[in-house]
Every structure is written in C-alpha cells, then in structure tokens.
GROMACS .gro file of N, CA, C and O in nm:
model
  444
    1MET      N    1   1.061  -2.106   5.312
    1MET     CA    2   0.888  -2.106   5.344
    1MET      C    3   0.817  -2.059   5.298
    1MET      O    4   0.780  -1.965   5.229
    2THR      N    5   0.696  -2.217   5.292
    2THR     CA    6   0.602  -2.156   5.232
    2THR      C    7   0.487  -2.052   5.370
    2THR      O    8   0.488  -2.032   5.459
    3LEU      N    9   0.387  -1.961   5.302
    3LEU     CA   10   0.230  -1.898   5.407
    3LEU      C   11   0.166  -1.980   5.431
    3LEU      O   12   0.046  -1.958   5.522
    4LYS      N   13   0.128  -2.061   5.313
    4LYS     CA   14   0.038  -2.113   5.350
    4LYS      C   15  -0.026  -2.218   5.411
    4LYS      O   16   0.051  -2.319   5.473
    5GLY      N   17  -0.117  -2.231   5.505
    5GLY     CA   18  -0.097  -2.331   5.600
    5GLY      C   19  -0.013  -2.298   5.731
    5GLY      O   20  -0.024  -2.381   5.818
    6ASN      N   21   0.040  -2.150   5.742
    6ASN     CA   22   0.156  -2.147   5.809
    6ASN      C   23   0.085  -2.083   5.950
    6ASN      O   24   0.106  -1.934   5.912
    7TYR      N   25   0.031  -2.114   5.989
    7TYR     CA   26  -0.070  -2.053   6.143
    7TYR      C   27   0.071  -1.951   6.220
    7TYR      O   28   0.044  -1.862   6.262
    8GLN      N   29   0.175  -2.035   6.244
    8GLN     CA   30   0.333  -2.018   6.336
    8GLN      C   31   0.304  -1.844   6.279
    8GLN      O   32   0.328  -1.742   6.347
    9PHE      N   33   0.385  -1.823   6.124
    9PHE     CA   34   0.333  -1.692   6.120
    9PHE      C   35   0.255  -1.630   6.086
    9PHE      O   36   0.300  -1.532   6.191
   10MET      N   37   0.133  -1.620   6.070
   10MET     CA   38   0.003  -1.589   6.155
   10MET      C   39  -0.021  -1.478   6.212
   10MET      O   40  -0.048  -1.409   6.278
   11PHE      N   41   0.013  -1.583   6.382
   11PHE     CA   42   0.046  -1.528   6.468
   11PHE      C   43   0.112  -1.437   6.555
   11PHE      O   44   0.128  -1.362   6.579
   12THR      N   45   0.237  -1.467   6.488
   12THR     CA   46   0.359  -1.369   6.493
   12THR      C   47   0.338  -1.272   6.435
   12THR      O   48   0.321  -1.195   6.487
   13VAL      N   49   0.296  -1.313   6.331
   13VAL     CA   50   0.217  -1.173   6.289
   13VAL      C   51   0.167  -1.075   6.356
   13VAL      O   52   0.092  -0.945   6.336
   14GLN      N   53   0.061  -1.137   6.345
   14GLN     CA   54  -0.041  -1.082   6.470
   14GLN      C   55  -0.007  -1.019   6.587
   14GLN      O   56  -0.082  -0.910   6.639
   15LEU      N   57   0.065  -1.109   6.658
   15LEU     CA   58   0.115  -1.025   6.817
   15LEU      C   59   0.192  -0.935   6.725
   15LEU      O   60   0.180  -0.841   6.805
   16LEU      N   61   0.275  -0.922   6.653
   16LEU     CA   62   0.352  -0.761   6.638
   16LEU      C   63   0.237  -0.683   6.591
   16LEU      O   64   0.236  -0.555   6.565
   17ALA      N   65   0.096  -0.751   6.540
   17ALA     CA   66   0.055  -0.627   6.442
   17ALA      C   67  -0.031  -0.527   6.577
   17ALA      O   68  -0.093  -0.450   6.554
   18GLY      N   69  -0.026  -0.618   6.632
   18GLY     CA   70  -0.140  -0.532   6.805
   18GLY      C   71  -0.040  -0.486   6.886
   18GLY      O   72  -0.052  -0.388   6.947
   19ILE      N   73   0.094  -0.500   6.922
   19ILE     CA   74   0.193  -0.386   6.922
   19ILE      C   75   0.203  -0.224   6.840
   19ILE      O   76   0.201  -0.177   6.904
   20LEU      N   77   0.275  -0.327   6.699
   20LEU     CA   78   0.219  -0.193   6.634
   20LEU      C   79   0.109  -0.131   6.644
   20LEU      O   80   0.066  -0.007   6.629
   21ALA      N   81  -0.040  -0.175   6.651
   21ALA     CA   82  -0.119  -0.082   6.634
   21ALA      C   83  -0.171  -0.050   6.789
   21ALA      O   84  -0.269   0.084   6.812
   22TYR      N   85  -0.164  -0.098   6.904
   22TYR     CA   86  -0.137   0.005   6.985
   22TYR      C   87  -0.017   0.085   7.048
   22TYR      O   88  -0.092   0.258   7.069
   23LEU      N   89   0.088   0.100   6.951
   23LEU     CA   90   0.158   0.203   6.956
   23LEU      C   91   0.071   0.356   6.844
   23LEU      O   92   0.058   0.503   6.823
   24ALA      N   93   0.009   0.269   6.725
   24ALA     CA   94  -0.014   0.414   6.638
   24ALA      C   95  -0.131   0.474   6.719
   24ALA      O   96  -0.170   0.533   6.687
   25MET      N   97  -0.238   0.368   6.772
   25MET     CA   98  -0.325   0.502   6.894
   25MET      C   99  -0.270   0.538   6.959
   25MET      O  100  -0.388   0.635   6.921
   26LEU      N  101  -0.201   0.496   6.956
   26LEU     CA  102  -0.112   0.657   7.123
   26LEU      C  103  -0.106   0.802   7.005
   26LEU      O  104  -0.156   0.877   7.108
   27LYS      N  105  -0.059   0.709   6.897
   27LYS     CA  106   0.031   0.863   6.795
   27LYS      C  107  -0.057   0.872   6.699
   27LYS      O  108  -0.094   0.991   6.726
   28PHE      N  109  -0.163   0.796   6.645
   28PHE     CA  110  -0.295   0.900   6.602
   28PHE      C  111  -0.419   0.846   6.607
   28PHE      O  112  -0.483   0.917   6.514
   29GLY      N  113  -0.443   0.753   6.729
   29GLY     CA  114  -0.642   0.799   6.732
   29GLY      C  115  -0.614   0.670   6.696
   29GLY      O  116  -0.594   0.564   6.680
   30THR      N  117  -0.797   0.665   6.697
   30THR     CA  118  -0.886   0.494   6.660
   30THR      C  119  -0.855   0.486   6.511
   30THR      O  120  -0.853   0.378   6.448
   31ILE      N  121  -0.758   0.587   6.412
   31ILE     CA  122  -0.692   0.529   6.324
   31ILE      C  123  -0.627   0.457   6.325
   31ILE      O  124  -0.565   0.415   6.187
   32GLY      N  125  -0.510   0.479   6.395
   32GLY     CA  126  -0.404   0.341   6.401
   32GLY      C  127  -0.433   0.231   6.441
   32GLY      O  128  -0.401   0.097   6.418
   33ILE      N  129  -0.584   0.229   6.473
   33ILE     CA  130  -0.616   0.071   6.447
   33ILE      C  131  -0.600  -0.043   6.317
   33ILE      O  132  -0.589  -0.116   6.264
   34ILE      N  133  -0.654   0.104   6.252
   34ILE     CA  134  -0.623   0.111   6.127
   34ILE      C  135  -0.506   0.055   6.007
   34ILE      O  136  -0.496  -0.062   5.967
   35ILE      N  137  -0.358   0.147   6.112
   35ILE     CA  138  -0.247   0.128   6.009
   35ILE      C  139  -0.182   0.013   6.107
   35ILE      O  140  -0.087  -0.028   6.095
   36GLY      N  141  -0.212  -0.030   6.236
   36GLY     CA  142  -0.152  -0.174   6.298
   36GLY      C  143  -0.225  -0.271   6.248
   36GLY      O  144  -0.094  -0.370   6.263
   37PHE      N  145  -0.340  -0.337   6.193
   37PHE     CA  146  -0.370  -0.464   6.182
   37PHE      C  147  -0.334  -0.417   6.004
   37PHE      O  148  -0.424  -0.535   5.913
   38ILE      N  149  -0.309  -0.351   5.960
   38ILE     CA  150  -0.239  -0.392   5.782
   38ILE      C  151  -0.214  -0.486   5.781
   38ILE      O  152  -0.213  -0.573   5.641
   39PRO      N  153  -0.071  -0.462   5.832
   39PRO     CA  154  -0.009  -0.615   5.853
   39PRO      C  155  -0.009  -0.759   5.885
   39PRO      O  156  -0.079  -0.861   5.779
   40PHE      N  157  -0.106  -0.750   5.951
   40PHE     CA  158  -0.228  -0.858   6.007
   40PHE      C  159  -0.273  -0.917   5.853
   40PHE      O  160  -0.376  -1.022   5.847
   41LEU      N  161  -0.347  -0.813   5.817
   41LEU     CA  162  -0.451  -0.885   5.690
   41LEU      C  163  -0.365  -0.924   5.589
   41LEU      O  164  -0.447  -1.018   5.542
   42PHE      N  165  -0.251  -0.915   5.563
   42PHE     CA  166  -0.255  -0.934   5.482
   42PHE      C  167  -0.148  -1.070   5.459
   42PHE      O  168  -0.174  -1.167   5.381
   43ALA      N  169  -0.087  -1.090   5.640
   43ALA     CA  170  -0.031  -1.196   5.651
   43ALA      C  171  -0.143  -1.373   5.651
   43ALA      O  172  -0.183  -1.430   5.675
   44LEU      N  173  -0.263  -1.277   5.662
   44LEU     CA  174  -0.426  -1.375   5.771
   44LEU      C  175  -0.486  -1.383   5.585
   44LEU      O  176  -0.493  -1.526   5.513
   45ILE      N  177  -0.402  -1.342   5.500
   45ILE     CA  178  -0.514  -1.391   5.374
   45ILE      C  179  -0.333  -1.479   5.342
   45ILE      O  180  -0.400  -1.569   5.246
   46ALA      N  181  -0.220  -1.422   5.358
   46ALA     CA  182  -0.147  -1.511   5.208
   46ALA      C  183  -0.132  -1.664   5.362
   46ALA      O  184  -0.105  -1.742   5.270
   47VAL      N  185  -0.222  -1.685   5.402
   47VAL     CA  186  -0.165  -1.780   5.488
   47VAL      C  187  -0.307  -1.889   5.415
   47VAL      O  188  -0.311  -2.000   5.412
   48HIS      N  189  -0.410  -1.852   5.407
   48HIS     CA  190  -0.548  -1.937   5.439
   48HIS      C  191  -0.643  -1.932   5.313
   48HIS      O  192  -0.695  -1.957   5.234
   49LYS      N  193  -0.484  -1.811   5.228
   49LYS     CA  194  -0.528  -1.834   5.031
   49LYS      C  195  -0.526  -1.931   5.049
   49LYS      O  196  -0.392  -2.032   5.000
   50ARG      N  197  -0.607  -2.001   4.923
   50ARG     CA  198  -0.702  -2.179   4.862
   50ARG      C  199  -0.547  -2.250   5.010
   50ARG      O  200  -0.522  -2.345   4.961
   51HIS      N  201  -0.637  -2.249   5.077
   51HIS     CA  202  -0.588  -2.384   5.229
   51HIS      C  203  -0.672  -2.371   5.282
   51HIS      O  204  -0.760  -2.312   5.358
   52ILE      N  205  -0.745  -2.533   5.344
   52ILE     CA  206  -0.852  -2.546   5.381
   52ILE      C  207  -0.820  -2.630   5.546
   52ILE      O  208  -0.711  -2.742   5.547
   53PRO      N  209  -0.813  -2.590   5.643
   53PRO     CA  210  -0.757  -2.627   5.725
   53PRO      C  211  -0.854  -2.784   5.815
   53PRO      O  212  -0.968  -2.819   5.733
   54ASP      N  213  -0.707  -2.874   5.786
   54ASP     CA  214  -0.844  -3.032   5.878
   54ASP      C  215  -0.895  -2.985   5.986
   54ASP      O  216  -0.854  -2.807   6.117
   55GLU      N  217  -0.937  -3.122   6.061
   55GLU     CA  218  -0.953  -3.099   6.190
   55GLU      C  219  -0.883  -3.026   6.357
   55GLU      O  220  -0.910  -2.910   6.457
   56ARG      N  221  -0.741  -3.081   6.315
   56ARG     CA  222  -0.676  -3.083   6.428
   56ARG      C  223  -0.628  -2.879   6.431
   56ARG      O  224  -0.621  -2.814   6.488
   57GLU      N  225  -0.617  -2.784   6.284
   57GLU     CA  226  -0.615  -2.641   6.287
   57GLU      C  227  -0.694  -2.623   6.294
   57GLU      O  228  -0.690  -2.519   6.424
   58THR      N  229  -0.825  -2.684   6.348
   58THR     CA  230  -0.966  -2.619   6.350
   58THR      C  231  -0.995  -2.572   6.512
   58THR      O  232  -0.986  -2.504   6.544
   59SER      N  233  -0.933  -2.652   6.593
   59SER     CA  234  -0.917  -2.772   6.700
   59SER      C  235  -0.822  -2.652   6.764
   59SER      O  236  -0.882  -2.591   6.831
   60LEU      N  237  -0.707  -2.618   6.745
   60LEU     CA  238  -0.649  -2.485   6.763
   60LEU      C  239  -0.685  -2.398   6.755
   60LEU      O  240  -0.645  -2.325   6.843
   61ILE      N  241  -0.744  -2.372   6.650
   61ILE     CA  242  -0.786  -2.238   6.635
   61ILE      C  243  -0.850  -2.233   6.771
   61ILE      O  244  -0.866  -2.046   6.760
   62GLN      N  245  -1.018  -2.268   6.747
   62GLN     CA  246  -1.092  -2.232   6.863
   62GLN      C  247  -1.056  -2.257   6.976
   62GLN      O  248  -1.116  -2.235   7.053
   63LYS      N  249  -0.996  -2.370   7.008
   63LYS     CA  250  -0.929  -2.360   7.176
   63LYS      C  251  -0.845  -2.175   7.187
   63LYS      O  252  -0.839  -2.155   7.265
   64THR      N  253  -0.784  -2.134   7.065
   64THR     CA  254  -0.698  -2.021   7.097
   64THR      C  255  -0.767  -1.915   7.139
   64THR      O  256  -0.754  -1.804   7.220
   65ASP      N  257  -0.920  -1.890   7.079
   65ASP     CA  258  -1.040  -1.835   7.046
   65ASP      C  259  -1.062  -1.780   7.163
   65ASP      O  260  -1.098  -1.671   7.224
   66SER      N  261  -1.084  -1.851   7.231
   66SER     CA  262  -1.164  -1.922   7.335
   66SER      C  263  -1.044  -1.893   7.492
   66SER      O  264  -1.107  -1.799   7.562
   67LEU      N  265  -0.964  -1.933   7.498
   67LEU     CA  266  -0.868  -1.890   7.594
   67LEU      C  267  -0.837  -1.716   7.542
   67LEU      O  268  -0.779  -1.675   7.648
   68GLN      N  269  -0.813  -1.649   7.459
   68GLN     CA  270  -0.801  -1.537   7.407
   68GLN      C  271  -0.954  -1.455   7.512
   68GLN      O  272  -0.862  -1.339   7.507
   69GLY      N  273  -1.050  -1.549   7.467
   69GLY     CA  274  -1.134  -1.458   7.540
   69GLY      C  275  -1.062  -1.431   7.641
   69GLY      O  276  -1.137  -1.337   7.758
   70ILE      N  277  -1.097  -1.512   7.788
   70ILE     CA  278  -1.007  -1.582   7.904
   70ILE      C  279  -0.939  -1.434   7.920
   70ILE      O  280  -0.921  -1.371   8.029
   71VAL      N  281  -0.844  -1.414   7.843
   71VAL     CA  282  -0.738  -1.337   7.887
   71VAL      C  283  -0.709  -1.203   7.884
   71VAL      O  284  -0.699  -1.134   7.939
   72VAL      N  285  -0.823  -1.210   7.755
   72VAL     CA  286  -0.902  -1.065   7.744
   72VAL      C  287  -0.986  -1.011   7.818
   72VAL      O  288  -0.994  -0.844   7.894
   73THR      N  289  -1.083  -1.061   7.905
   73THR     CA  290  -1.153  -1.013   8.001
   73THR      C  291  -1.074  -1.048   8.128
   73THR      O  292  -1.080  -0.890   8.236
   74LEU      N  293  -0.947  -1.078   8.134
   74LEU     CA  294  -0.898  -1.078   8.267
   74LEU      C  295  -0.810  -0.909   8.254
   74LEU      O  296  -0.810  -0.820   8.385
   75ILE      N  297  -0.735  -0.901   8.121
   75ILE     CA  298  -0.692  -0.772   8.162
   75ILE      C  299  -0.734  -0.661   8.190
   75ILE      O  300  -0.751  -0.536   8.209
   76MET      N  301  -0.925  -0.731   8.092
   76MET     CA  302  -0.968  -0.548   8.059
   76MET      C  303  -1.059  -0.540   8.211
   76MET      O  304  -1.057  -0.410   8.260
   77ALA      N  305  -1.062  -0.627   8.341
   77ALA     CA  306  -1.061  -0.613   8.429
   77ALA      C  307  -0.977  -0.530   8.568
   77ALA      O  308  -1.003  -0.485   8.576
   78MET      N  309  -0.831  -0.610   8.521
   78MET     CA  310  -0.700  -0.549   8.577
   78MET      C  311  -0.701  -0.341   8.532
   78MET      O  312  -0.686  -0.294   8.586
   79VAL      N  313  -0.738  -0.368   8.358
   79VAL     CA  314  -0.734  -0.221   8.401
   79VAL      C  315  -0.823  -0.120   8.434
   79VAL      O  316  -0.843  -0.038   8.434
   80TYR      N  317  -0.906  -0.173   8.414
   80TYR     CA  318  -1.082  -0.159   8.548
   80TYR      C  319  -1.055  -0.113   8.637
   80TYR      O  320  -1.073   0.032   8.678
   81MET      N  321  -0.978  -0.156   8.739
   81MET     CA  322  -0.963  -0.218   8.866
   81MET      C  323  -0.836  -0.113   8.893
   81MET      O  324  -0.842   0.002   8.975
   82TYR      N  325  -0.716  -0.117   8.811
   82TYR     CA  326  -0.572  -0.126   8.844
   82TYR      C  327  -0.526   0.003   8.819
   82TYR      O  328  -0.445   0.091   8.833
   83PHE      N  329  -0.566   0.048   8.615
   83PHE     CA  330  -0.550   0.150   8.612
   83PHE      C  331  -0.667   0.255   8.494
   83PHE      O  332  -0.620   0.284   8.365
   84PRO      N  333  -0.698   0.253   8.525
   84PRO     CA  334  -0.745   0.376   8.498
   84PRO      C  335  -0.755   0.524   8.445
   84PRO      O  336  -0.809   0.536   8.330
   85GLN      N  337  -0.650   0.520   8.411
   85GLN     CA  338  -0.604   0.616   8.349
   85GLN      C  339  -0.519   0.603   8.180
   85GLN      O  340  -0.544   0.673   8.137
   86LEU      N  341  -0.569   0.448   8.173
   86LEU     CA  342  -0.540   0.424   7.993
   86LEU      C  343  -0.660   0.461   7.942
   86LEU      O  344  -0.766   0.434   7.978
   87ASN      N  345  -0.615   0.499   7.833
   87ASN     CA  346  -0.760   0.435   7.724
   87ASN      C  347  -0.754   0.269   7.693
   87ASN      O  348  -0.702   0.189   7.672
   88TRP      N  349  -0.917   0.266   7.782
   88TRP     CA  350  -1.007   0.104   7.762
   88TRP      C  351  -0.959   0.070   7.656
   88TRP      O  352  -1.000  -0.011   7.652
   89PHE      N  353  -1.019   0.152   7.538
   89PHE     CA  354  -0.992   0.128   7.418
   89PHE      C  355  -0.937   0.019   7.301
   89PHE      O  356  -0.908  -0.060   7.262
   90TYR      N  357  -0.840   0.145   7.367
   90TYR     CA  358  -0.707   0.080   7.294
   90TYR      C  359  -0.629  -0.037   7.364
   90TYR      O  360  -0.590  -0.106   7.275
   91VAL      N  361  -0.667  -0.044   7.498
   91VAL     CA  362  -0.616  -0.139   7.577
   91VAL      C  363  -0.669  -0.282   7.538
   91VAL      O  364  -0.630  -0.381   7.446
   92PHE      N  365  -0.789  -0.233   7.494
   92PHE     CA  366  -0.940  -0.348   7.420
   92PHE      C  367  -0.883  -0.381   7.299
   92PHE      O  368  -0.771  -0.490   7.316
   93VAL      N  369  -0.811  -0.347   7.160
   93VAL     CA  370  -0.796  -0.375   7.017
   93VAL      C  371  -0.645  -0.451   7.070
   93VAL      O  372  -0.660  -0.532   6.980
   94ALA      N  373  -0.578  -0.410   7.115
   94ALA     CA  374  -0.431  -0.424   7.110
   94ALA      C  375  -0.409  -0.527   7.223
   94ALA      O  376  -0.367  -0.629   7.164
   95SER      N  377  -0.461  -0.536   7.311
   95SER     CA  378  -0.440  -0.761   7.397
   95SER      C  379  -0.541  -0.837   7.289
   95SER      O  380  -0.524  -0.886   7.336
   96ILE      N  381  -0.657  -0.841   7.216
   96ILE     CA  382  -0.690  -0.852   7.175
   96ILE      C  383  -0.579  -0.926   7.074
   96ILE      O  384  -0.563  -1.055   7.050
   97SER      N  385  -0.498  -0.834   7.033
   97SER     CA  386  -0.410  -0.912   6.888
   97SER      C  387  -0.365  -1.001   6.986
   97SER      O  388  -0.266  -1.056   6.943
   98ILE      N  389  -0.267  -0.963   7.060
   98ILE     CA  390  -0.114  -0.940   7.104
   98ILE      C  391  -0.154  -1.083   7.203
   98ILE      O  392  -0.099  -1.173   7.213
   99VAL      N  393  -0.299  -1.081   7.294
   99VAL     CA  394  -0.282  -1.210   7.373
   99VAL      C  395  -0.271  -1.340   7.220
   99VAL      O  396  -0.310  -1.461   7.284
  100ARG      N  397  -0.403  -1.338   7.151
  100ARG     CA  398  -0.415  -1.394   7.015
  100ARG      C  399  -0.318  -1.417   6.985
  100ARG      O  400  -0.300  -1.600   7.027
  101GLY      N  401  -0.225  -1.368   6.961
  101GLY     CA  402  -0.051  -1.440   6.913
  101GLY      C  403   0.078  -1.543   7.004
  101GLY      O  404   0.054  -1.599   6.929
  102ILE      N  405  -0.002  -1.477   7.082
  102ILE     CA  406   0.108  -1.577   7.209
  102ILE      C  407   0.067  -1.701   7.230
  102ILE      O  408   0.102  -1.771   7.215
  103ILE      N  409  -0.042  -1.712   7.263
  103ILE     CA  410  -0.147  -1.838   7.304
  103ILE      C  411  -0.134  -1.847   7.124
  103ILE      O  412  -0.171  -2.052   7.129
  104GLY      N  413  -0.177  -1.843   7.016
  104GLY     CA  414  -0.178  -1.956   6.898
  104GLY      C  415  -0.038  -1.990   6.878
  104GLY      O  416  -0.074  -2.121   6.848
  105LEU      N  417   0.050  -1.839   6.869
  105LEU     CA  418   0.248  -1.963   6.895
  105LEU      C  419   0.244  -2.034   7.000
  105LEU      O  420   0.324  -2.166   6.907
  106ILE      N  421   0.237  -2.114   7.132
  106ILE     CA  422   0.220  -2.156   7.230
  106ILE      C  423   0.109  -2.275   7.140
  106ILE      O  424   0.225  -2.375   7.160
  107LEU      N  425  -0.006  -2.236   7.136
  107LEU     CA  426  -0.069  -2.365   7.143
  107LEU      C  427   0.027  -2.497   6.944
  107LEU      O  428   0.003  -2.573   6.975
  108PHE      N  429   0.031  -2.393   6.905
  108PHE     CA  430   0.037  -2.439   6.734
  108PHE      C  431   0.241  -2.498   6.742
  108PHE      O  432   0.270  -2.606   6.661
  109THR      N  433   0.300  -2.434   6.791
  109THR     CA  434   0.448  -2.456   6.862
  109THR      C  435   0.421  -2.627   6.899
  109THR      O  436   0.443  -2.687   6.884
  110ALA      N  437   0.311  -2.615   6.996
  110ALA     CA  438   0.386  -2.708   7.056
  110ALA      C  439   0.304  -2.846   7.082
  110ALA      O  440   0.357  -2.916   7.069
  111ASN      N  441   0.182  -2.865   6.924
  111ASN     CA  442   0.108  -2.920   6.935
  111ASN      C  443   0.120  -2.922   6.715
  111ASN      O  444   0.143  -2.953   6.623
   0.00000   0.00000   0.00000
C-alpha cells in the first residue's frame, strides 16, 4: 500500500484522530487536542509528501470541506440547543475531524 496520494488512508486516520482527540480532551483537557491530532499530522505529511493533487482530487477535497462546514454547524447548533452540559469546544474540535473524515471517505470511495 502506497501512502503518497492515498486520501482514503488520510481520511480514515483523520476520523480516528478526531475520536482520539475527543477522548484525550476529556482526560487531559485542551492539551488532548495535540495528543489526538499527532497521528493525523503524520498521515497528512505521508500522503502529501511529493504529491501534487490533480483536478479531481482538488475538487473532491473542496467539496469535502464545504460539506464539513455545513454538518459541523448543524452539530454545534444541536449541542447548543439540546446538550448544554457538553463542553462545546471539545465537541467542536473533535467534530471537525470526525465529520471531515467520514465525508472524505464517502466522497473518495464513491468517486
């Protein structure tokens, strides 16, 4: 398996990093953000090192980011309205990574 240009690997690691980050933030506080996203940082470097994305990949990444913004906004509205006891910052940081990982996997697998 090659990692260069393997966006399915990158989005899988991002999904797992978001889950890890949320759990680490619950245990260690805001320093958990760093602990959780170190694996994603290494995956991002491995996938993009000496890889120039083509137009299709660029378009799918832009679509992923747009859809992620919509879904994270809806999640944060739900947290604000129905779950005020949750730490909104932890949910916000983790949901960005989790949602982007899920949407990226769906788009890159389907196309």
